[in-house]
């Protein structure tokens, strides 16, 4: 078997590449990346040490796939992941990356009759719908109140949550890709699976303000730099569920080895209610893990595209194959802290 992972030098792609190679040493893993995101170049030696082939290419250029050769599985982990991209104009970059790039990946998979795994996002769900979820405010977090909103369960947001409304260019390009993937599956016979991922975290994530909040929060504590609670009262009560990247790896392994079980389906994939945490609670955990206390500012102005609450209901995938997250938010922070500690000098200029 030969597996191509686009975005293979990024956070998710590199972890999937290394993890799949460790699990299946006989499989040829190919990582494909344009190395645009700062810090991705650090993964080159890591991939090579794991005996993974690396191709410097760009999914926006279909010709770049020509050098890769034939493959049996394509995992599309490449993206412009910023939820703020395009909001102030300049939409072409995110559209080219997240839609045109996906089309090129689909055509390449179709040419090779390869199975196709797409890493989508929870941000395909519309902002207004998520902001209309009834919430209860406590000392440290928002919690969901009793409700009758379609697609909203006691466990969180399910796949049947309504899609009407705006959702940021990031979410829109990912949703447009999902729609095309469904057409490739139905009319062209391409075997596909779509994983709508919530917040993913863990070692090798280059967290920024607009993407990768858990690593950002931990690294600011580690390097003793200031942070701020922004929006929704400026108290840090907004909630996200967090998934360890290795829990995602466990799911991808199941999908690769039993693809027919998942073919044509869309799944919400995340840490779930048991791994839901607020920024204020994240601060407390980061203080415990690093031993550092930093200044936390407050700004109650809501940013465009932001939401107060998102928790993944992953019951559909759990019912189908038994997958569920096994790693806690604390373990994610501890694993990431160990990575920061080992690579302190290298990461200081990137994450500091």
mmCIF file of C-alpha atoms in Angstrom:
data_model
loop_
_atom_site.group_PDB
_atom_site.id
_atom_site.type_symbol
_atom_site.label_atom_id
_atom_site.label_comp_id
_atom_site.label_asym_id
_atom_site.label_seq_id
_atom_site.Cartn_x
_atom_site.Cartn_y
_atom_site.Cartn_z
ATOM 1 C CA UNK A 1 0.000 0.000 0.000
ATOM 2 C CA UNK A 2 1.096 3.567 -0.718
ATOM 3 C CA UNK A 3 -0.487 6.545 1.112
ATOM 4 C CA UNK A 4 -0.192 10.227 0.138
ATOM 5 C CA UNK A 5 -0.768 12.809 2.881
ATOM 6 C CA UNK A 6 -1.140 16.389 1.663
ATOM 7 C CA UNK A 7 -0.104 18.994 4.199
ATOM 8 C CA UNK A 8 2.256 16.239 5.295
ATOM 9 C CA UNK A 9 4.753 18.571 6.976
ATOM 10 C CA UNK A 10 2.046 20.410 8.919
ATOM 11 C CA UNK A 11 0.876 19.646 12.423
ATOM 12 C CA UNK A 12 -1.822 17.086 11.630
ATOM 13 C CA UNK A 13 -0.220 15.753 8.456
ATOM 14 C CA UNK A 14 3.180 15.089 10.014
ATOM 15 C CA UNK A 15 1.664 13.342 13.030
ATOM 16 C CA UNK A 16 -0.480 11.163 10.768
ATOM 17 C CA UNK A 17 2.539 10.386 8.566
ATOM 18 C CA UNK A 18 4.799 9.370 11.443
ATOM 19 C CA UNK A 19 2.029 7.518 13.257
ATOM 20 C CA UNK A 20 0.902 5.525 10.223
ATOM 21 C CA UNK A 21 4.489 4.582 9.366
ATOM 22 C CA UNK A 22 5.061 3.360 12.923
ATOM 23 C CA UNK A 23 1.847 1.313 12.807
ATOM 24 C CA UNK A 24 2.411 -0.074 9.303
ATOM 25 C CA UNK A 25 6.180 -0.152 8.562
ATOM 26 C CA UNK A 26 5.612 -1.968 5.257
ATOM 27 C CA UNK A 27 3.402 0.845 3.910
ATOM 28 C CA UNK A 28 5.019 3.587 1.805
ATOM 29 C CA UNK A 29 4.012 6.949 3.306
ATOM 30 C CA UNK A 30 4.439 10.050 1.145
ATOM 31 C CA UNK A 31 4.226 13.510 2.759
ATOM 32 C CA UNK A 32 3.412 16.368 0.340
ATOM 33 C CA UNK A 33 3.696 19.998 1.476
ATOM 34 C CA UNK A 34 4.584 23.474 0.202
ATOM 35 C CA UNK A 35 6.210 24.410 3.566
ATOM 36 C CA UNK A 36 4.402 27.750 3.592
ATOM 37 C CA UNK A 37 3.427 27.695 7.263
ATOM 38 C CA UNK A 38 6.232 28.783 9.524
ATOM 39 C CA UNK A 39 7.622 25.859 11.511
ATOM 40 C CA UNK A 40 6.608 23.180 9.012
ATOM 41 C CA UNK A 41 10.208 22.970 7.826
ATOM 42 C CA UNK A 42 11.111 21.524 11.226
ATOM 43 C CA UNK A 43 9.233 18.363 10.315
ATOM 44 C CA UNK A 44 11.366 17.516 7.276
ATOM 45 C CA UNK A 45 14.092 15.751 9.259
ATOM 46 C CA UNK A 46 11.452 14.145 11.484
ATOM 47 C CA UNK A 47 9.721 12.668 8.451
ATOM 48 C CA UNK A 48 12.953 11.525 6.868
ATOM 49 C CA UNK A 49 14.114 9.889 10.111
ATOM 50 C CA UNK A 50 10.857 7.921 10.085
ATOM 51 C CA UNK A 51 11.611 6.706 6.537
ATOM 52 C CA UNK A 52 8.833 8.781 5.016
ATOM 53 C CA UNK A 53 9.205 10.197 1.505
ATOM 54 C CA UNK A 54 8.801 13.966 1.260
ATOM 55 C CA UNK A 55 7.700 15.891 -1.836
ATOM 56 C CA UNK A 56 7.884 19.669 -1.881
ATOM 57 C CA UNK A 57 4.734 20.517 -3.808
ATOM 58 C CA UNK A 58 1.633 22.667 -3.752
ATOM 59 C CA UNK A 59 -1.896 21.261 -4.003
ATOM 60 C CA UNK A 60 -2.921 24.392 -5.909
ATOM 61 C CA UNK A 61 -0.761 23.183 -8.812
ATOM 62 C CA UNK A 62 -2.105 19.939 -10.285
ATOM 63 C CA UNK A 63 1.204 19.367 -12.094
ATOM 64 C CA UNK A 64 2.997 19.000 -8.770
ATOM 65 C CA UNK A 65 1.273 15.654 -8.235
ATOM 66 C CA UNK A 66 2.946 14.194 -11.343
ATOM 67 C CA UNK A 67 6.200 13.442 -9.513
ATOM 68 C CA UNK A 68 4.482 11.501 -6.724
ATOM 69 C CA UNK A 69 3.376 8.536 -8.826
ATOM 70 C CA UNK A 70 0.493 6.231 -8.048
ATOM 71 C CA UNK A 71 -0.997 5.791 -4.564
ATOM 72 C CA UNK A 72 -3.752 3.733 -2.950
ATOM 73 C CA UNK A 73 -5.002 6.255 -0.383
ATOM 74 C CA UNK A 74 -5.043 10.077 -0.334
ATOM 75 C CA UNK A 75 -5.450 11.839 3.019
ATOM 76 C CA UNK A 76 -6.125 15.535 2.433
ATOM 77 C CA UNK A 77 -4.781 17.255 5.562
ATOM 78 C CA UNK A 78 -3.741 20.436 3.768
ATOM 79 C CA UNK A 79 -5.500 23.746 4.337
ATOM 80 C CA UNK A 80 -5.288 27.427 5.059
ATOM 81 C CA UNK A 81 -6.623 26.891 8.606
ATOM 82 C CA UNK A 82 -7.174 30.459 9.773
ATOM 83 C CA UNK A 83 -10.786 31.322 10.618
ATOM 84 C CA UNK A 84 -9.916 34.978 9.973
ATOM 85 C CA UNK A 85 -8.546 34.441 6.455
ATOM 86 C CA UNK A 86 -10.386 36.448 3.803
ATOM 87 C CA UNK A 87 -12.710 38.260 6.222
ATOM 88 C CA UNK A 88 -10.996 41.602 5.566
ATOM 89 C CA UNK A 89 -10.608 40.919 1.834
ATOM 90 C CA UNK A 90 -8.015 38.935 -0.136
ATOM 91 C CA UNK A 91 -10.191 35.842 -0.515
ATOM 92 C CA UNK A 92 -8.275 34.329 -3.420
ATOM 93 C CA UNK A 93 -5.595 32.655 -1.291
ATOM 94 C CA UNK A 94 -7.997 30.743 0.954
ATOM 95 C CA UNK A 95 -10.242 29.774 -1.970
ATOM 96 C CA UNK A 96 -7.281 28.502 -3.981
ATOM 97 C CA UNK A 97 -5.917 26.541 -1.036
ATOM 98 C CA UNK A 98 -9.087 25.091 0.422
ATOM 99 C CA UNK A 99 -11.237 24.584 -2.656
ATOM 100 C CA UNK A 100 -9.109 24.523 -5.809
ATOM 101 C CA UNK A 101 -6.493 22.520 -3.908
ATOM 102 C CA UNK A 102 -9.084 19.970 -2.819
ATOM 103 C CA UNK A 103 -10.334 19.602 -6.392
ATOM 104 C CA UNK A 104 -6.778 18.836 -7.511
ATOM 105 C CA UNK A 105 -6.475 16.241 -4.738
ATOM 106 C CA UNK A 106 -9.793 14.681 -5.787
ATOM 107 C CA UNK A 107 -8.758 14.483 -9.444
ATOM 108 C CA UNK A 108 -5.444 12.925 -8.452
ATOM 109 C CA UNK A 109 -7.210 10.342 -6.270
ATOM 110 C CA UNK A 110 -9.685 9.589 -9.077
ATOM 111 C CA UNK A 111 -6.862 9.121 -11.581
ATOM 112 C CA UNK A 112 -5.235 6.604 -9.244
ATOM 113 C CA UNK A 113 -8.531 4.961 -8.157
ATOM 114 C CA UNK A 114 -7.357 5.770 -4.637
ATOM 115 C CA UNK A 115 -9.488 6.005 -1.518
ATOM 116 C CA UNK A 116 -9.919 9.575 -0.260
ATOM 117 C CA UNK A 117 -10.023 10.784 3.366
ATOM 118 C CA UNK A 118 -10.844 14.469 3.809
ATOM 119 C CA UNK A 119 -10.137 16.363 7.009
ATOM 120 C CA UNK A 120 -12.853 18.972 7.152
ATOM 121 C CA UNK A 121 -13.742 21.251 10.039
ATOM 122 C CA UNK A 122 -16.452 21.984 12.583
ATOM 123 C CA UNK A 123 -16.419 25.526 11.209
ATOM 124 C CA UNK A 124 -18.680 24.407 8.352
ATOM 125 C CA UNK A 125 -21.537 24.953 10.829
ATOM 126 C CA UNK A 126 -22.974 28.502 10.555
ATOM 127 C CA UNK A 127 -22.076 31.218 13.040
ATOM 128 C CA UNK A 128 -25.630 32.425 13.669
ATOM 129 C CA UNK A 129 -26.827 28.905 14.427
ATOM 130 C CA UNK A 130 -23.990 28.294 16.880
ATOM 131 C CA UNK A 131 -24.437 31.702 18.509
ATOM 132 C CA UNK A 132 -28.134 30.961 19.026
ATOM 133 C CA UNK A 133 -27.415 27.958 21.229
ATOM 134 C CA UNK A 134 -28.905 28.793 24.656
ATOM 135 C CA UNK A 135 -26.119 29.046 27.216
ATOM 136 C CA UNK A 136 -25.812 29.262 30.982
ATOM 137 C CA UNK A 137 -22.946 31.308 32.434
ATOM 138 C CA UNK A 138 -21.127 29.980 35.506
ATOM 139 C CA UNK A 139 -17.940 31.119 37.225
ATOM 140 C CA UNK A 140 -15.535 29.576 34.732
ATOM 141 C CA UNK A 141 -17.500 28.596 31.616
ATOM 142 C CA UNK A 142 -20.556 28.637 29.424
ATOM 143 C CA UNK A 143 -22.721 25.522 29.503
ATOM 144 C CA UNK A 144 -25.537 24.490 27.200
ATOM 145 C CA UNK A 145 -29.075 25.002 28.488
ATOM 146 C CA UNK A 146 -32.017 22.734 27.699
ATOM 147 C CA UNK A 147 -33.109 23.328 24.105
ATOM 148 C CA UNK A 148 -34.976 22.006 21.081
ATOM 149 C CA UNK A 149 -32.579 23.017 18.299
ATOM 150 C CA UNK A 150 -32.284 20.458 15.506
ATOM 151 C CA UNK A 151 -28.896 18.773 15.498
ATOM 152 C CA UNK A 152 -28.055 19.856 19.032
ATOM 153 C CA UNK A 153 -27.998 16.973 21.524
ATOM 154 C CA UNK A 154 -27.059 16.622 25.167
ATOM 155 C CA UNK A 155 -23.590 15.648 23.906
ATOM 156 C CA UNK A 156 -23.089 18.642 21.585
ATOM 157 C CA UNK A 157 -23.366 19.447 17.880
ATOM 158 C CA UNK A 158 -24.237 16.500 15.644
ATOM 159 C CA UNK A 159 -24.016 16.087 11.874
ATOM 160 C CA UNK A 160 -27.686 17.098 11.469
ATOM 161 C CA UNK A 161 -27.125 20.651 12.769
ATOM 162 C CA UNK A 162 -28.580 23.041 10.168
ATOM 163 C CA UNK A 163 -26.169 24.500 7.619
ATOM 164 C CA UNK A 164 -28.107 27.649 6.643
ATOM 165 C CA UNK A 165 -26.155 30.884 7.076
ATOM 166 C CA UNK A 166 -22.640 32.306 6.897
ATOM 167 C CA UNK A 167 -19.628 30.622 8.470
ATOM 168 C CA UNK A 168 -16.332 32.435 7.501
ATOM 169 C CA UNK A 169 -14.452 31.866 4.259
ATOM 170 C CA UNK A 170 -12.508 29.075 5.930
ATOM 171 C CA UNK A 171 -15.705 27.199 6.774
ATOM 172 C CA UNK A 172 -17.311 27.993 3.431
ATOM 173 C CA UNK A 173 -14.406 26.644 1.384
ATOM 174 C CA UNK A 174 -14.352 23.483 3.471
ATOM 175 C CA UNK A 175 -18.110 22.998 3.082
ATOM 176 C CA UNK A 176 -17.847 23.587 -0.679
ATOM 177 C CA UNK A 177 -15.145 20.905 -0.765
ATOM 178 C CA UNK A 178 -17.434 18.537 1.136
ATOM 179 C CA UNK A 179 -20.193 19.060 -1.442
ATOM 180 C CA UNK A 180 -17.840 18.271 -4.316
ATOM 181 C CA UNK A 181 -16.476 15.208 -2.526
ATOM 182 C CA UNK A 182 -20.034 13.902 -2.212
ATOM 183 C CA UNK A 183 -20.511 14.350 -5.981
ATOM 184 C CA UNK A 184 -17.228 12.556 -6.767
ATOM 185 C CA UNK A 185 -18.394 9.697 -4.561
ATOM 186 C CA UNK A 186 -21.891 9.427 -6.016
ATOM 187 C CA UNK A 187 -21.274 10.008 -9.723
ATOM 188 C CA UNK A 188 -17.616 9.107 -10.299
ATOM 189 C CA UNK A 189 -17.332 6.184 -7.900
ATOM 190 C CA UNK A 190 -14.544 7.654 -5.769
ATOM 191 C CA UNK A 191 -14.460 6.054 -2.328
ATOM 192 C CA UNK A 192 -14.473 8.887 0.211
ATOM 193 C CA UNK A 193 -14.893 9.706 3.880
ATOM 194 C CA UNK A 194 -15.251 13.172 5.448
ATOM 195 C CA UNK A 195 -14.153 13.870 9.031
ATOM 196 C CA UNK A 196 -15.428 17.192 10.406
ATOM 197 C CA UNK A 197 -12.765 17.858 13.017
ATOM 198 C CA UNK A 198 -13.106 20.202 15.958
ATOM 199 C CA UNK A 199 -10.066 21.628 17.742
ATOM 200 C CA UNK A 200 -7.076 19.306 17.340
ATOM 201 C CA UNK A 201 -3.995 19.779 19.510
ATOM 202 C CA UNK A 202 -0.748 18.139 20.576
ATOM 203 C CA UNK A 203 3.011 18.247 19.936
ATOM 204 C CA UNK A 204 4.306 19.885 16.735
ATOM 205 C CA UNK A 205 1.436 22.362 16.500
ATOM 206 C CA UNK A 206 2.547 25.930 15.765
ATOM 207 C CA UNK A 207 -0.396 27.572 17.542
ATOM 208 C CA UNK A 208 -1.470 31.102 16.642
ATOM 209 C CA UNK A 209 -4.228 33.514 17.648
ATOM 210 C CA UNK A 210 -6.499 32.423 14.794
ATOM 211 C CA UNK A 211 -5.759 28.684 14.871
ATOM 212 C CA UNK A 212 -4.427 26.268 17.502
ATOM 213 C CA UNK A 213 -5.564 28.026 20.676
ATOM 214 C CA UNK A 214 -4.506 25.305 23.138
ATOM 215 C CA UNK A 215 -0.877 25.306 21.996
ATOM 216 C CA UNK A 216 -0.906 29.107 21.850
ATOM 217 C CA UNK A 217 -2.182 29.284 25.439
ATOM 218 C CA UNK A 218 0.389 26.792 26.694
ATOM 219 C CA UNK A 219 3.305 28.342 24.800
ATOM 220 C CA UNK A 220 2.496 31.838 26.099
ATOM 221 C CA UNK A 221 2.575 30.446 29.634
ATOM 222 C CA UNK A 222 5.764 28.538 28.872
ATOM 223 C CA UNK A 223 7.557 31.602 27.481
ATOM 224 C CA UNK A 224 5.904 33.923 30.041
ATOM 225 C CA UNK A 225 4.141 36.171 27.535
ATOM 226 C CA UNK A 226 0.852 38.058 27.881
ATOM 227 C CA UNK A 227 -2.554 36.804 26.722
ATOM 228 C CA UNK A 228 -6.082 38.231 26.602
ATOM 229 C CA UNK A 229 -9.604 36.934 26.920
ATOM 230 C CA UNK A 230 -11.349 38.404 23.870
ATOM 231 C CA UNK A 231 -15.091 38.659 23.315
ATOM 232 C CA UNK A 232 -18.195 37.292 25.016
ATOM 233 C CA UNK A 233 -17.706 39.435 28.100
ATOM 234 C CA UNK A 234 -13.906 39.159 28.159
ATOM 235 C CA UNK A 235 -13.998 36.578 30.960
ATOM 236 C CA UNK A 236 -12.617 33.558 29.071
ATOM 237 C CA UNK A 237 -15.792 31.505 29.428
ATOM 238 C CA UNK A 238 -16.089 30.418 25.771
ATOM 239 C CA UNK A 239 -15.988 26.637 25.282
ATOM 240 C CA UNK A 240 -14.297 24.290 22.799
ATOM 241 C CA UNK A 241 -13.741 20.559 22.915
ATOM 242 C CA UNK A 242 -10.199 19.412 22.164
ATOM 243 C CA UNK A 243 -8.959 16.248 20.436
ATOM 244 C CA UNK A 244 -5.436 14.860 20.776
ATOM 245 C CA UNK A 245 -3.941 14.402 17.305
ATOM 246 C CA UNK A 246 -3.107 10.792 18.230
ATOM 247 C CA UNK A 247 -6.805 10.087 18.829
ATOM 248 C CA UNK A 248 -7.419 11.317 15.285
ATOM 249 C CA UNK A 249 -4.633 8.987 14.135
ATOM 250 C CA UNK A 250 -6.439 6.063 15.792
ATOM 251 C CA UNK A 251 -9.583 6.867 13.793
ATOM 252 C CA UNK A 252 -7.720 7.247 10.489
ATOM 253 C CA UNK A 253 -6.126 3.831 11.022
ATOM 254 C CA UNK A 254 -9.592 2.318 11.413
ATOM 255 C CA UNK A 255 -10.803 4.051 8.265
ATOM 256 C CA UNK A 256 -7.847 2.986 6.136
ATOM 257 C CA UNK A 257 -8.060 -0.669 7.138
ATOM 258 C CA UNK A 258 -11.883 -0.974 6.862
ATOM 259 C CA UNK A 259 -12.734 1.674 4.295
ATOM 260 C CA UNK A 260 -15.976 0.124 3.030
ATOM 261 C CA UNK A 261 -17.458 0.602 6.494
ATOM 262 C CA UNK A 262 -17.030 4.390 6.212
ATOM 263 C CA UNK A 263 -17.381 5.001 2.471
ATOM 264 C CA UNK A 264 -19.578 7.963 1.515
ATOM 265 C CA UNK A 265 -20.145 9.080 5.101
ATOM 266 C CA UNK A 266 -19.587 12.341 7.006
ATOM 267 C CA UNK A 267 -18.605 12.265 10.673
ATOM 268 C CA UNK A 268 -18.205 14.821 13.437
ATOM 269 C CA UNK A 269 -14.861 14.059 15.061
ATOM 270 C CA UNK A 270 -13.722 15.769 18.256
ATOM 271 C CA UNK A 271 -12.872 15.491 21.908
ATOM 272 C CA UNK A 272 -16.507 15.608 22.965
ATOM 273 C CA UNK A 273 -18.162 16.848 26.120
ATOM 274 C CA UNK A 274 -15.604 15.105 28.332
ATOM 275 C CA UNK A 275 -12.814 17.154 26.727
ATOM 276 C CA UNK A 276 -14.628 20.502 26.579
ATOM 277 C CA UNK A 277 -12.785 23.372 28.251
ATOM 278 C CA UNK A 278 -13.033 27.152 28.543
ATOM 279 C CA UNK A 279 -10.175 29.610 28.142
ATOM 280 C CA UNK A 280 -10.340 30.388 31.857
ATOM 281 C CA UNK A 281 -10.071 26.707 32.704
ATOM 282 C CA UNK A 282 -7.265 26.341 30.148
ATOM 283 C CA UNK A 283 -5.385 29.108 31.964
ATOM 284 C CA UNK A 284 -5.607 27.199 35.242
ATOM 285 C CA UNK A 285 -4.358 23.988 33.620
ATOM 286 C CA UNK A 286 -1.497 25.796 31.868
ATOM 287 C CA UNK A 287 -0.445 27.303 35.194
ATOM 288 C CA UNK A 288 -0.361 23.832 36.727
ATOM 289 C CA UNK A 289 1.539 22.238 33.846
ATOM 290 C CA UNK A 290 4.143 25.016 33.394
ATOM 291 C CA UNK A 291 4.316 26.385 36.932
ATOM 292 C CA UNK A 292 4.059 29.896 35.454
ATOM 293 C CA UNK A 293 1.479 32.619 36.005
ATOM 294 C CA UNK A 294 1.174 35.279 33.288
ATOM 295 C CA UNK A 295 -0.819 38.457 32.787
ATOM 296 C CA UNK A 296 -4.226 37.867 31.187
ATOM 297 C CA UNK A 297 -5.916 40.945 29.729
ATOM 298 C CA UNK A 298 -9.616 41.388 28.961
ATOM 299 C CA UNK A 299 -11.408 42.705 25.864
ATOM 300 C CA UNK A 300 -15.171 42.173 25.623
ATOM 301 C CA UNK A 301 -15.306 43.053 21.896
ATOM 302 C CA UNK A 302 -16.403 40.043 19.852
ATOM 303 C CA UNK A 303 -14.166 39.218 16.887
ATOM 304 C CA UNK A 304 -15.705 38.514 13.495
ATOM 305 C CA UNK A 305 -16.337 34.834 12.994
ATOM 306 C CA UNK A 306 -15.966 33.908 16.670
ATOM 307 C CA UNK A 307 -18.457 31.739 18.549
ATOM 308 C CA UNK A 308 -19.015 31.244 22.292
ATOM 309 C CA UNK A 309 -19.588 27.494 22.311
ATOM 310 C CA UNK A 310 -18.746 24.405 20.284
ATOM 311 C CA UNK A 311 -18.685 20.812 21.522
ATOM 312 C CA UNK A 312 -18.597 17.798 19.204
ATOM 313 C CA UNK A 313 -21.221 15.081 19.390
ATOM 314 C CA UNK A 314 -19.202 12.160 17.984
ATOM 315 C CA UNK A 315 -21.905 9.547 18.602
ATOM 316 C CA UNK A 316 -22.321 8.647 14.909
ATOM 317 C CA UNK A 317 -18.718 7.507 14.491
ATOM 318 C CA UNK A 318 -18.768 5.877 17.931
ATOM 319 C CA UNK A 319 -21.876 3.865 17.044
ATOM 320 C CA UNK A 320 -20.368 2.744 13.742
ATOM 321 C CA UNK A 321 -16.933 1.564 14.831
ATOM 322 C CA UNK A 322 -16.522 2.152 18.556
ATOM 323 C CA UNK A 323 -14.036 5.022 18.168
ATOM 324 C CA UNK A 324 -13.924 7.636 20.904
ATOM 325 C CA UNK A 325 -11.210 9.919 22.322
ATOM 326 C CA UNK A 326 -9.005 8.291 24.945
ATOM 327 C CA UNK A 327 -6.710 11.199 25.879
ATOM 328 C CA UNK A 328 -7.656 14.068 28.204
ATOM 329 C CA UNK A 329 -7.035 17.788 27.793
ATOM 330 C CA UNK A 330 -4.459 17.601 30.591
ATOM 331 C CA UNK A 331 -2.570 14.837 28.781
ATOM 332 C CA UNK A 332 -2.608 16.930 25.589
ATOM 333 C CA UNK A 333 -1.091 19.866 27.481
ATOM 334 C CA UNK A 334 1.482 17.651 29.196
ATOM 335 C CA UNK A 335 2.540 16.043 25.902
ATOM 336 C CA UNK A 336 2.805 19.476 24.292
ATOM 337 C CA UNK A 337 4.754 20.850 27.260
ATOM 338 C CA UNK A 338 7.288 18.009 26.955
ATOM 339 C CA UNK A 339 7.688 18.845 23.253
ATOM 340 C CA UNK A 340 8.183 22.538 24.050
ATOM 341 C CA UNK A 341 10.742 21.691 26.699
ATOM 342 C CA UNK A 342 12.799 19.458 24.417
ATOM 343 C CA UNK A 343 12.702 21.939 21.498
ATOM 344 C CA UNK A 344 12.852 25.146 23.542
ATOM 345 C CA UNK A 345 15.540 26.981 21.558
ATOM 346 C CA UNK A 346 14.143 26.066 18.148
ATOM 347 C CA UNK A 347 10.540 26.954 18.983
ATOM 348 C CA UNK A 348 11.258 30.163 20.862
ATOM 349 C CA UNK A 349 11.435 32.318 17.748
ATOM 350 C CA UNK A 350 8.292 30.710 16.269
ATOM 351 C CA UNK A 351 5.930 30.459 19.236
ATOM 352 C CA UNK A 352 7.318 33.181 21.506
#
